[in-house]
Short mmCIF file of N, CA and C and ligand atoms in Angstrom, two decimals:
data_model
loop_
_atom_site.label_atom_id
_atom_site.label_comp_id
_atom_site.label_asym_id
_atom_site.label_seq_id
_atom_site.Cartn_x
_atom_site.Cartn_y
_atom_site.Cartn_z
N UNK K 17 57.92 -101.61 -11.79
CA UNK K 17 59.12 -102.32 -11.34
C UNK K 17 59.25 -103.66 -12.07
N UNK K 18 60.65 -103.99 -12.23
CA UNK K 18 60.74 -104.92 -13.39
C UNK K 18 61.26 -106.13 -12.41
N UNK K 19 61.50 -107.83 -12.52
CA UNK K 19 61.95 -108.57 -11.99
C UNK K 19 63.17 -108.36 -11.38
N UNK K 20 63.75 -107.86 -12.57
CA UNK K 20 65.48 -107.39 -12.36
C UNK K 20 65.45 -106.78 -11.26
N UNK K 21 65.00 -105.18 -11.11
CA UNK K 21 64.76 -104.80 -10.09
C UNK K 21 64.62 -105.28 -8.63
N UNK K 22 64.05 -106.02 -8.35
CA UNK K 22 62.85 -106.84 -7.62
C UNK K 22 64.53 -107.43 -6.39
N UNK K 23 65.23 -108.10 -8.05
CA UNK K 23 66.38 -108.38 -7.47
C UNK K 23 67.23 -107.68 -6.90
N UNK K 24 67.63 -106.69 -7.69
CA UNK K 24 68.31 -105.63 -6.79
C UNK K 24 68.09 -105.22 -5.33
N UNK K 25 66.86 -104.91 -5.10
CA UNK K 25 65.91 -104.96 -3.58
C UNK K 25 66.56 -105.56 -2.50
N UNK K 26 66.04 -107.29 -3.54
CA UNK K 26 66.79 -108.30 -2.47
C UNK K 26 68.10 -108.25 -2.35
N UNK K 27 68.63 -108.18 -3.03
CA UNK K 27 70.36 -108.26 -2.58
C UNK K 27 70.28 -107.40 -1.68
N UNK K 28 70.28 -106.21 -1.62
CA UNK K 28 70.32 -105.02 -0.84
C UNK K 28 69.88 -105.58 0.87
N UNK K 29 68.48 -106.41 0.74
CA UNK K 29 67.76 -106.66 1.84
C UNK K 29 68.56 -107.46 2.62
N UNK K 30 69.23 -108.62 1.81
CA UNK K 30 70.16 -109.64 2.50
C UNK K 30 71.51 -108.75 3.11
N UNK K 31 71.84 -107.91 2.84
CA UNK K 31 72.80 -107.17 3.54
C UNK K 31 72.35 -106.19 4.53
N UNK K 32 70.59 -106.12 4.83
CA UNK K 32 70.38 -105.22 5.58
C UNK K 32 70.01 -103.76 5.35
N UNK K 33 70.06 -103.55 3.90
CA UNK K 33 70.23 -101.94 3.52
C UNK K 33 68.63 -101.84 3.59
N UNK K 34 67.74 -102.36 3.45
CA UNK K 34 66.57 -102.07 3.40
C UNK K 34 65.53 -102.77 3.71
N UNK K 35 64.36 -102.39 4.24
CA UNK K 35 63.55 -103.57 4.49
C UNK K 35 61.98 -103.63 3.45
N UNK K 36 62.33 -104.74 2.71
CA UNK K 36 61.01 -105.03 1.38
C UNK K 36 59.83 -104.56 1.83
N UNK K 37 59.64 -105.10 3.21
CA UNK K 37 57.88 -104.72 3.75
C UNK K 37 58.10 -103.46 3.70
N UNK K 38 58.37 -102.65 3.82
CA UNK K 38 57.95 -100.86 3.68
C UNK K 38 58.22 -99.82 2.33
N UNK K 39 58.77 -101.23 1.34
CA UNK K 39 58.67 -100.34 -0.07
C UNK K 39 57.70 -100.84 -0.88
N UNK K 40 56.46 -99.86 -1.02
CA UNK K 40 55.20 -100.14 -1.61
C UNK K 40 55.19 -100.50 -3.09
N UNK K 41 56.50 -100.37 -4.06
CA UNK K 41 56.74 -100.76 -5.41
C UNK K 41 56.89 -102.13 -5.19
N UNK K 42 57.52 -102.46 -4.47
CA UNK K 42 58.04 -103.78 -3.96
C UNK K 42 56.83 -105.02 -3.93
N UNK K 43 55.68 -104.26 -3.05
CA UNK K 43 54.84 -104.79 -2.86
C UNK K 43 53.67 -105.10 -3.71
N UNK K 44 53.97 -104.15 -4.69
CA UNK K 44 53.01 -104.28 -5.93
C UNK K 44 53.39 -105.20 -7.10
N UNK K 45 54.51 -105.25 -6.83
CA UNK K 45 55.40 -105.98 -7.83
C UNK K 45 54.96 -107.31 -7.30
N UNK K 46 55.17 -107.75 -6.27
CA UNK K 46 54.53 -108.69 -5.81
C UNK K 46 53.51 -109.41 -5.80
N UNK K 47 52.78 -108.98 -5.64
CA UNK K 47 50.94 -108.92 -5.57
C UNK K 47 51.23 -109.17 -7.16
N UNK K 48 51.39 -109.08 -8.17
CA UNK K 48 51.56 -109.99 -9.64
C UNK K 48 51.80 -110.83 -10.11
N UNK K 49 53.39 -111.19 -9.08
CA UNK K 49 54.17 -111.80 -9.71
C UNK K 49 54.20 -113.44 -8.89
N UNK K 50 53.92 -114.10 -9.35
CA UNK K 50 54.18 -115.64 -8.56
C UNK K 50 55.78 -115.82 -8.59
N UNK K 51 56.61 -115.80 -9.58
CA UNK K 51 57.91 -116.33 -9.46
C UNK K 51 58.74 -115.70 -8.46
N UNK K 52 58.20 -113.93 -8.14
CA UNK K 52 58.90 -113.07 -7.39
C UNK K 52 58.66 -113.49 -6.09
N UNK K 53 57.32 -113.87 -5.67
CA UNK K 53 56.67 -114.34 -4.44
C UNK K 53 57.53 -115.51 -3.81
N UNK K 54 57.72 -116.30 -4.33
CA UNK K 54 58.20 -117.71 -4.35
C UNK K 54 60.07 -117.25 -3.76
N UNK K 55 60.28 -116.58 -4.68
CA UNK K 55 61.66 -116.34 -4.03
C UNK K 55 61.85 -114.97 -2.91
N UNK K 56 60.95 -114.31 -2.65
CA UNK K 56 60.52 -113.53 -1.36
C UNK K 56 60.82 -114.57 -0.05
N UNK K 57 59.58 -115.06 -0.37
CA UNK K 57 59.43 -115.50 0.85
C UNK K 57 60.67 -117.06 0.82
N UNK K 58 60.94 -116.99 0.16
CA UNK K 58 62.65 -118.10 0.54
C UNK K 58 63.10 -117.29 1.74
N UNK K 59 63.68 -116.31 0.67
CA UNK K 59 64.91 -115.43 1.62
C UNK K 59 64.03 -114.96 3.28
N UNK K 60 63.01 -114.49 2.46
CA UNK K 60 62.58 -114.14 4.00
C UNK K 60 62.63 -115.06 5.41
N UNK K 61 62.08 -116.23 4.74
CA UNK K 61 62.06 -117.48 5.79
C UNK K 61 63.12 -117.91 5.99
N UNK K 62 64.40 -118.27 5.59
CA UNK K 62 65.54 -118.11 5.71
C UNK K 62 65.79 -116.95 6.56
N UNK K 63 65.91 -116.01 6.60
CA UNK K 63 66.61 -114.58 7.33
C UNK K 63 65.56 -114.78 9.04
N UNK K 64 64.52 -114.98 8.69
CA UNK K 64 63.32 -115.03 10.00
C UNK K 64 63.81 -116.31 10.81
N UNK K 65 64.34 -117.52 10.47
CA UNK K 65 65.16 -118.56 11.18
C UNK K 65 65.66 -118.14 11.49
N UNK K 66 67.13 -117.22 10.91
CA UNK K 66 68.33 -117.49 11.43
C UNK K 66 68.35 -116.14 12.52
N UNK K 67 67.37 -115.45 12.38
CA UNK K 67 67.45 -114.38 13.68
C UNK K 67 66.57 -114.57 14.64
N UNK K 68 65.42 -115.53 14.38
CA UNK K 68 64.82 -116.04 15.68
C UNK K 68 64.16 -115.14 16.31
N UNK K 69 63.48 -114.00 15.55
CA UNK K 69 62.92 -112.61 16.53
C UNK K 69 64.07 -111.83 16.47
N UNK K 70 64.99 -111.79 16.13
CA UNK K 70 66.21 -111.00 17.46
C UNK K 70 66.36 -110.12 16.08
N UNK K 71 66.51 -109.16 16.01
CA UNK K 71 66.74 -107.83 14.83
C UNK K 71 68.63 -107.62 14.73
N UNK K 72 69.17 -108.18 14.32
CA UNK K 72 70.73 -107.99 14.49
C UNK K 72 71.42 -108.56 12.95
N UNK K 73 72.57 -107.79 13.02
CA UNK K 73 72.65 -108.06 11.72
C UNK K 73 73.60 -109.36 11.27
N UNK K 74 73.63 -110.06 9.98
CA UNK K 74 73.78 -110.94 9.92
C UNK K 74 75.22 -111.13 9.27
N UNK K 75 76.10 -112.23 9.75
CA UNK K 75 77.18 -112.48 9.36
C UNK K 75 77.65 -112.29 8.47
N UNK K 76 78.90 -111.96 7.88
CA UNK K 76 79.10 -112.14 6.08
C UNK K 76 79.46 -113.52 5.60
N UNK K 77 79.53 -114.56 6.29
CA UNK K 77 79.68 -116.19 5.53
C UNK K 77 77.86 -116.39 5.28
N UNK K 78 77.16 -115.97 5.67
CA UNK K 78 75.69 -115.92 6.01
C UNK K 78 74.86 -115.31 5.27
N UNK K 79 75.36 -114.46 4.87
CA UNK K 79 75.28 -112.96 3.97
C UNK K 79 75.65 -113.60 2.28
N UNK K 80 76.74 -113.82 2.68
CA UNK K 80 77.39 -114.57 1.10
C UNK K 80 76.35 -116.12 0.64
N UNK K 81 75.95 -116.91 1.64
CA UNK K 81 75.69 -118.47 1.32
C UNK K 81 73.90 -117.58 0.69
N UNK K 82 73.51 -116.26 1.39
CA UNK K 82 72.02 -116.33 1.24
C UNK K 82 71.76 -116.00 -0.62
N UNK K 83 73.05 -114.63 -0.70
CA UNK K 83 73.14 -114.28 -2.06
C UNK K 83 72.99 -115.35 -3.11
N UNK K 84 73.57 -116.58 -2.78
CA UNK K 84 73.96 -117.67 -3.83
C UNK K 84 72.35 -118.74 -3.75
N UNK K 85 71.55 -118.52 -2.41
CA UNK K 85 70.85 -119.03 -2.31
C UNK K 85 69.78 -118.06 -3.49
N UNK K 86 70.08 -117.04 -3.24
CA UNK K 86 68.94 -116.03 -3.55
C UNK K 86 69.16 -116.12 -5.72
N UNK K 87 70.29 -116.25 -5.97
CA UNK K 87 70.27 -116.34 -7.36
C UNK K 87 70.02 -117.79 -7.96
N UNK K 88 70.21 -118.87 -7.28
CA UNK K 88 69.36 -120.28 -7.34
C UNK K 88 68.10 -119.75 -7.33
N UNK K 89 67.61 -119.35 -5.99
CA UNK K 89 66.09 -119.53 -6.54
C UNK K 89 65.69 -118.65 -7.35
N UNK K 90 65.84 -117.67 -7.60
CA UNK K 90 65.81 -116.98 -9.15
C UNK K 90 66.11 -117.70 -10.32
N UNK K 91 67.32 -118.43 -10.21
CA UNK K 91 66.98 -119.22 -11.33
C UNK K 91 65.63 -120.29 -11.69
N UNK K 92 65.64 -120.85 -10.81
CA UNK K 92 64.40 -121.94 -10.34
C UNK K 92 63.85 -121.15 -11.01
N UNK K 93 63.15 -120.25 -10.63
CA UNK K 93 61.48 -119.59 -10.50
C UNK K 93 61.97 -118.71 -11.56
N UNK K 94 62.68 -118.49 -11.99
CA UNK K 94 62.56 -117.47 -13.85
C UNK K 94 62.52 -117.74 -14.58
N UNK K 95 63.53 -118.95 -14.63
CA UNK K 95 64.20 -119.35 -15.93
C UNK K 95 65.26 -118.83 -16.55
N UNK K 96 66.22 -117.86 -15.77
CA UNK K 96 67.06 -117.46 -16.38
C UNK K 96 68.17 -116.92 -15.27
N UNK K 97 69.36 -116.77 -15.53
CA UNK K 97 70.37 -116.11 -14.85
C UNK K 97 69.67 -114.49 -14.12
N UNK K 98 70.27 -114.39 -13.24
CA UNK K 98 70.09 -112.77 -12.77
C UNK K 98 71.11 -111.95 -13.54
N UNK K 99 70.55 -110.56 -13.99
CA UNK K 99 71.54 -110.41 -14.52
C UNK K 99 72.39 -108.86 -13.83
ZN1 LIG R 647 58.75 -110.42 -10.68
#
């Protein structure tokens, strides 16, 4: 699994389509990668605030601000645009 990828995941995750902890590519990709780690656990900690425990799905102004969050810190931590 390639960074790019990694991204794809997340977008997906921020809308709910899937959850990272139970895809084992995901997790390997991980376990390598420091820059991928770093922007994991953003979004994650972000998404784990704003639901507080509670499993429900998340707004689309909420949804949209995380995406923009989520390609900042990709930039941060790559060095490059997502593409
Ligand atoms: Zn990576």
């Amino acid at each position: 699994m390639k960074c790019e990828e990694m991204l794809a995941v997340l977008n997906d995750y921020v809308d709910g389509g899937i959850d990272p902890a139970v895809c084992r590519e995901f997790e390997q990709h991980m376990a390598g990668c420091n820059p991928c780690q770093v922007v994991v656990d953003n979004i994650r900690k972000t998404i784990t605030l704003y639901q507080a425990g509670r499993p429900y799905e998340l707004p689309a102004p909420f949804r949209n601000r995380l995406h923009e969050s989520l390609r900042r810190r990709w930039k941060e931590t790559h060095g490059s645009n997502p593409k």
